[in-house]
């Protein structure tokens, strides 16, 4: 298991996680990213929602008279 700063917990698979409601989430992947930021739309798996979304800078205004 590896904890990524500002990111998910990476666990070598297969992985079984018991959720709060008692159900089990299972993944057979060789590496699993488990969300720790609670922004994921696919909990408990990470969907990279923790990454900052930066908007492109607006082009400078042309101020010629």
mmCIF file with all atom_site columns, C-alpha atoms in Angstrom:
data_model
loop_
_atom_site.group_PDB
_atom_site.id
_atom_site.type_symbol
_atom_site.label_atom_id
_atom_site.label_alt_id
_atom_site.label_comp_id
_atom_site.label_asym_id
_atom_site.label_entity_id
_atom_site.label_seq_id
_atom_site.pdbx_PDB_ins_code
_atom_site.Cartn_x
_atom_site.Cartn_y
_atom_site.Cartn_z
_atom_site.occupancy
_atom_site.B_iso_or_equiv
_atom_site.pdbx_formal_charge
_atom_site.auth_seq_id
_atom_site.auth_comp_id
_atom_site.auth_asym_id
_atom_site.auth_atom_id
_atom_site.pdbx_PDB_model_num
ATOM 1  C CA . UNK A 1 1  ? 0.000   0.000  0.000   1.00 0.00 ? 1  UNK A CA 1
ATOM 2  C CA . UNK A 1 2  ? 1.253   3.480  -0.864  1.00 0.00 ? 2  UNK A CA 1
ATOM 3  C CA . UNK A 1 3  ? -0.247  6.819  0.177   1.00 0.00 ? 3  UNK A CA 1
ATOM 4  C CA . UNK A 1 4  ? 0.102   9.544  -2.458  1.00 0.00 ? 4  UNK A CA 1
ATOM 5  C CA . UNK A 1 5  ? 0.352   13.105 -1.106  1.00 0.00 ? 5  UNK A CA 1
ATOM 6  C CA . UNK A 1 6  ? -2.717  15.070 -2.240  1.00 0.00 ? 6  UNK A CA 1
ATOM 7  C CA . UNK A 1 7  ? -4.080  11.921 -3.870  1.00 0.00 ? 7  UNK A CA 1
ATOM 8  C CA . UNK A 1 8  ? -5.417  8.399  -3.426  1.00 0.00 ? 8  UNK A CA 1
ATOM 9  C CA . UNK A 1 9  ? -4.137  5.381  -1.553  1.00 0.00 ? 9  UNK A CA 1
ATOM 10 C CA . UNK A 1 10 ? -2.633  2.902  -4.024  1.00 0.00 ? 10 UNK A CA 1
ATOM 11 C CA . UNK A 1 11 ? -3.083  -0.758 -3.109  1.00 0.00 ? 11 UNK A CA 1
ATOM 12 C CA . UNK A 1 12 ? -1.813  -3.811 -4.962  1.00 0.00 ? 12 UNK A CA 1
ATOM 13 C CA . UNK A 1 13 ? -4.862  -5.839 -6.014  1.00 0.00 ? 13 UNK A CA 1
ATOM 14 C CA . UNK A 1 14 ? -7.068  -7.711 -5.939  1.00 0.00 ? 14 UNK A CA 1
ATOM 15 C CA . UNK A 1 15 ? -8.837  -5.642 -3.286  1.00 0.00 ? 15 UNK A CA 1
ATOM 16 C CA . UNK A 1 16 ? -12.032 -6.019 -1.273  1.00 0.00 ? 16 UNK A CA 1
ATOM 17 C CA . UNK A 1 17 ? -13.350 -3.000 0.672   1.00 0.00 ? 17 UNK A CA 1
ATOM 18 C CA . UNK A 1 18 ? -16.275 -3.121 3.091   1.00 0.00 ? 18 UNK A CA 1
ATOM 19 C CA . UNK A 1 19 ? -18.285 0.092  2.746   1.00 0.00 ? 19 UNK A CA 1
ATOM 20 C CA . UNK A 1 20 ? -20.151 1.984  5.495   1.00 0.00 ? 20 UNK A CA 1
ATOM 21 C CA . UNK A 1 21 ? -23.449 0.308  4.562   1.00 0.00 ? 21 UNK A CA 1
ATOM 22 C CA . UNK A 1 22 ? -21.898 -3.174 4.849   1.00 0.00 ? 22 UNK A CA 1
ATOM 23 C CA . UNK A 1 23 ? -21.715 -3.869 1.118   1.00 0.00 ? 23 UNK A CA 1
ATOM 24 C CA . UNK A 1 24 ? -18.429 -4.987 -0.400  1.00 0.00 ? 24 UNK A CA 1
ATOM 25 C CA . UNK A 1 25 ? -16.639 -3.313 -3.305  1.00 0.00 ? 25 UNK A CA 1
ATOM 26 C CA . UNK A 1 26 ? -14.198 -5.581 -5.140  1.00 0.00 ? 26 UNK A CA 1
ATOM 27 C CA . UNK A 1 27 ? -11.560 -4.938 -7.790  1.00 0.00 ? 27 UNK A CA 1
ATOM 28 C CA . UNK A 1 28 ? -9.407  -7.539 -9.518  1.00 0.00 ? 28 UNK A CA 1
ATOM 29 C CA . UNK A 1 29 ? -6.990  -4.970 -10.977 1.00 0.00 ? 29 UNK A CA 1
ATOM 30 C CA . UNK A 1 30 ? -3.265  -5.311 -10.257 1.00 0.00 ? 30 UNK A CA 1
ATOM 31 C CA . UNK A 1 31 ? -3.214  -1.789 -8.728  1.00 0.00 ? 31 UNK A CA 1
ATOM 32 C CA . UNK A 1 32 ? -6.204  -0.011 -7.212  1.00 0.00 ? 32 UNK A CA 1
ATOM 33 C CA . UNK A 1 33 ? -6.540  3.696  -6.340  1.00 0.00 ? 33 UNK A CA 1
ATOM 34 C CA . UNK A 1 34 ? -8.814  4.239  -3.343  1.00 0.00 ? 34 UNK A CA 1
ATOM 35 C CA . UNK A 1 35 ? -10.254 7.745  -2.931  1.00 0.00 ? 35 UNK A CA 1
ATOM 36 C CA . UNK A 1 36 ? -9.378  9.628  0.250   1.00 0.00 ? 36 UNK A CA 1
ATOM 37 C CA . UNK A 1 37 ? -10.623 13.113 -0.721  1.00 0.00 ? 37 UNK A CA 1
ATOM 38 C CA . UNK A 1 38 ? -14.311 12.085 -0.943  1.00 0.00 ? 38 UNK A CA 1
ATOM 39 C CA . UNK A 1 39 ? -14.752 13.952 -4.247  1.00 0.00 ? 39 UNK A CA 1
ATOM 40 C CA . UNK A 1 40 ? -14.918 10.822 -6.392  1.00 0.00 ? 40 UNK A CA 1
ATOM 41 C CA . UNK A 1 41 ? -18.117 10.080 -8.291  1.00 0.00 ? 41 UNK A CA 1
ATOM 42 C CA . UNK A 1 42 ? -17.205 6.366  -8.171  1.00 0.00 ? 42 UNK A CA 1
ATOM 43 C CA . UNK A 1 43 ? -16.491 5.713  -4.476  1.00 0.00 ? 43 UNK A CA 1
ATOM 44 C CA . UNK A 1 44 ? -14.537 4.000  -3.055  1.00 0.00 ? 44 UNK A CA 1
ATOM 45 C CA . UNK A 1 45 ? -12.417 4.127  -6.224  1.00 0.00 ? 45 UNK A CA 1
ATOM 46 C CA . UNK A 1 46 ? -10.481 7.239  -7.215  1.00 0.00 ? 46 UNK A CA 1
ATOM 47 C CA . UNK A 1 47 ? -11.573 8.999  -10.430 1.00 0.00 ? 47 UNK A CA 1
ATOM 48 C CA . UNK A 1 48 ? -8.907  11.759 -10.184 1.00 0.00 ? 48 UNK A CA 1
ATOM 49 C CA . UNK A 1 49 ? -11.411 14.308 -8.836  1.00 0.00 ? 49 UNK A CA 1
ATOM 50 C CA . UNK A 1 50 ? -8.733  15.352 -6.319  1.00 0.00 ? 50 UNK A CA 1
ATOM 51 C CA . UNK A 1 51 ? -6.715  17.005 -9.086  1.00 0.00 ? 51 UNK A CA 1
ATOM 52 C CA . UNK A 1 52 ? -7.081  20.750 -9.298  1.00 0.00 ? 52 UNK A CA 1
ATOM 53 C CA . UNK A 1 53 ? -9.048  21.890 -12.291 1.00 0.00 ? 53 UNK A CA 1
ATOM 54 C CA . UNK A 1 54 ? -7.390  25.013 -13.668 1.00 0.00 ? 54 UNK A CA 1
ATOM 55 C CA . UNK A 1 55 ? -9.166  27.193 -16.190 1.00 0.00 ? 55 UNK A CA 1
ATOM 56 C CA . UNK A 1 56 ? -7.104  28.470 -19.098 1.00 0.00 ? 56 UNK A CA 1
ATOM 57 C CA . UNK A 1 57 ? -6.062  32.093 -18.706 1.00 0.00 ? 57 UNK A CA 1
ATOM 58 C CA . UNK A 1 58 ? -8.147  34.613 -20.620 1.00 0.00 ? 58 UNK A CA 1
ATOM 59 C CA . UNK A 1 59 ? -6.275  36.390 -23.414 1.00 0.00 ? 59 UNK A CA 1
ATOM 60 C CA . UNK A 1 60 ? -5.204  39.931 -22.489 1.00 0.00 ? 60 UNK A CA 1
ATOM 61 C CA . UNK A 1 61 ? -7.531  42.710 -23.589 1.00 0.00 ? 61 UNK A CA 1
ATOM 62 C CA . UNK A 1 62 ? -6.405  44.817 -26.521 1.00 0.00 ? 62 UNK A CA 1
ATOM 63 C CA . UNK A 1 63 ? -6.391  48.418 -25.239 1.00 0.00 ? 63 UNK A CA 1
ATOM 64 C CA . UNK A 1 64 ? -5.249  50.220 -28.384 1.00 0.00 ? 64 UNK A CA 1
ATOM 65 C CA . UNK A 1 65 ? -7.255  53.425 -28.999 1.00 0.00 ? 65 UNK A CA 1
#
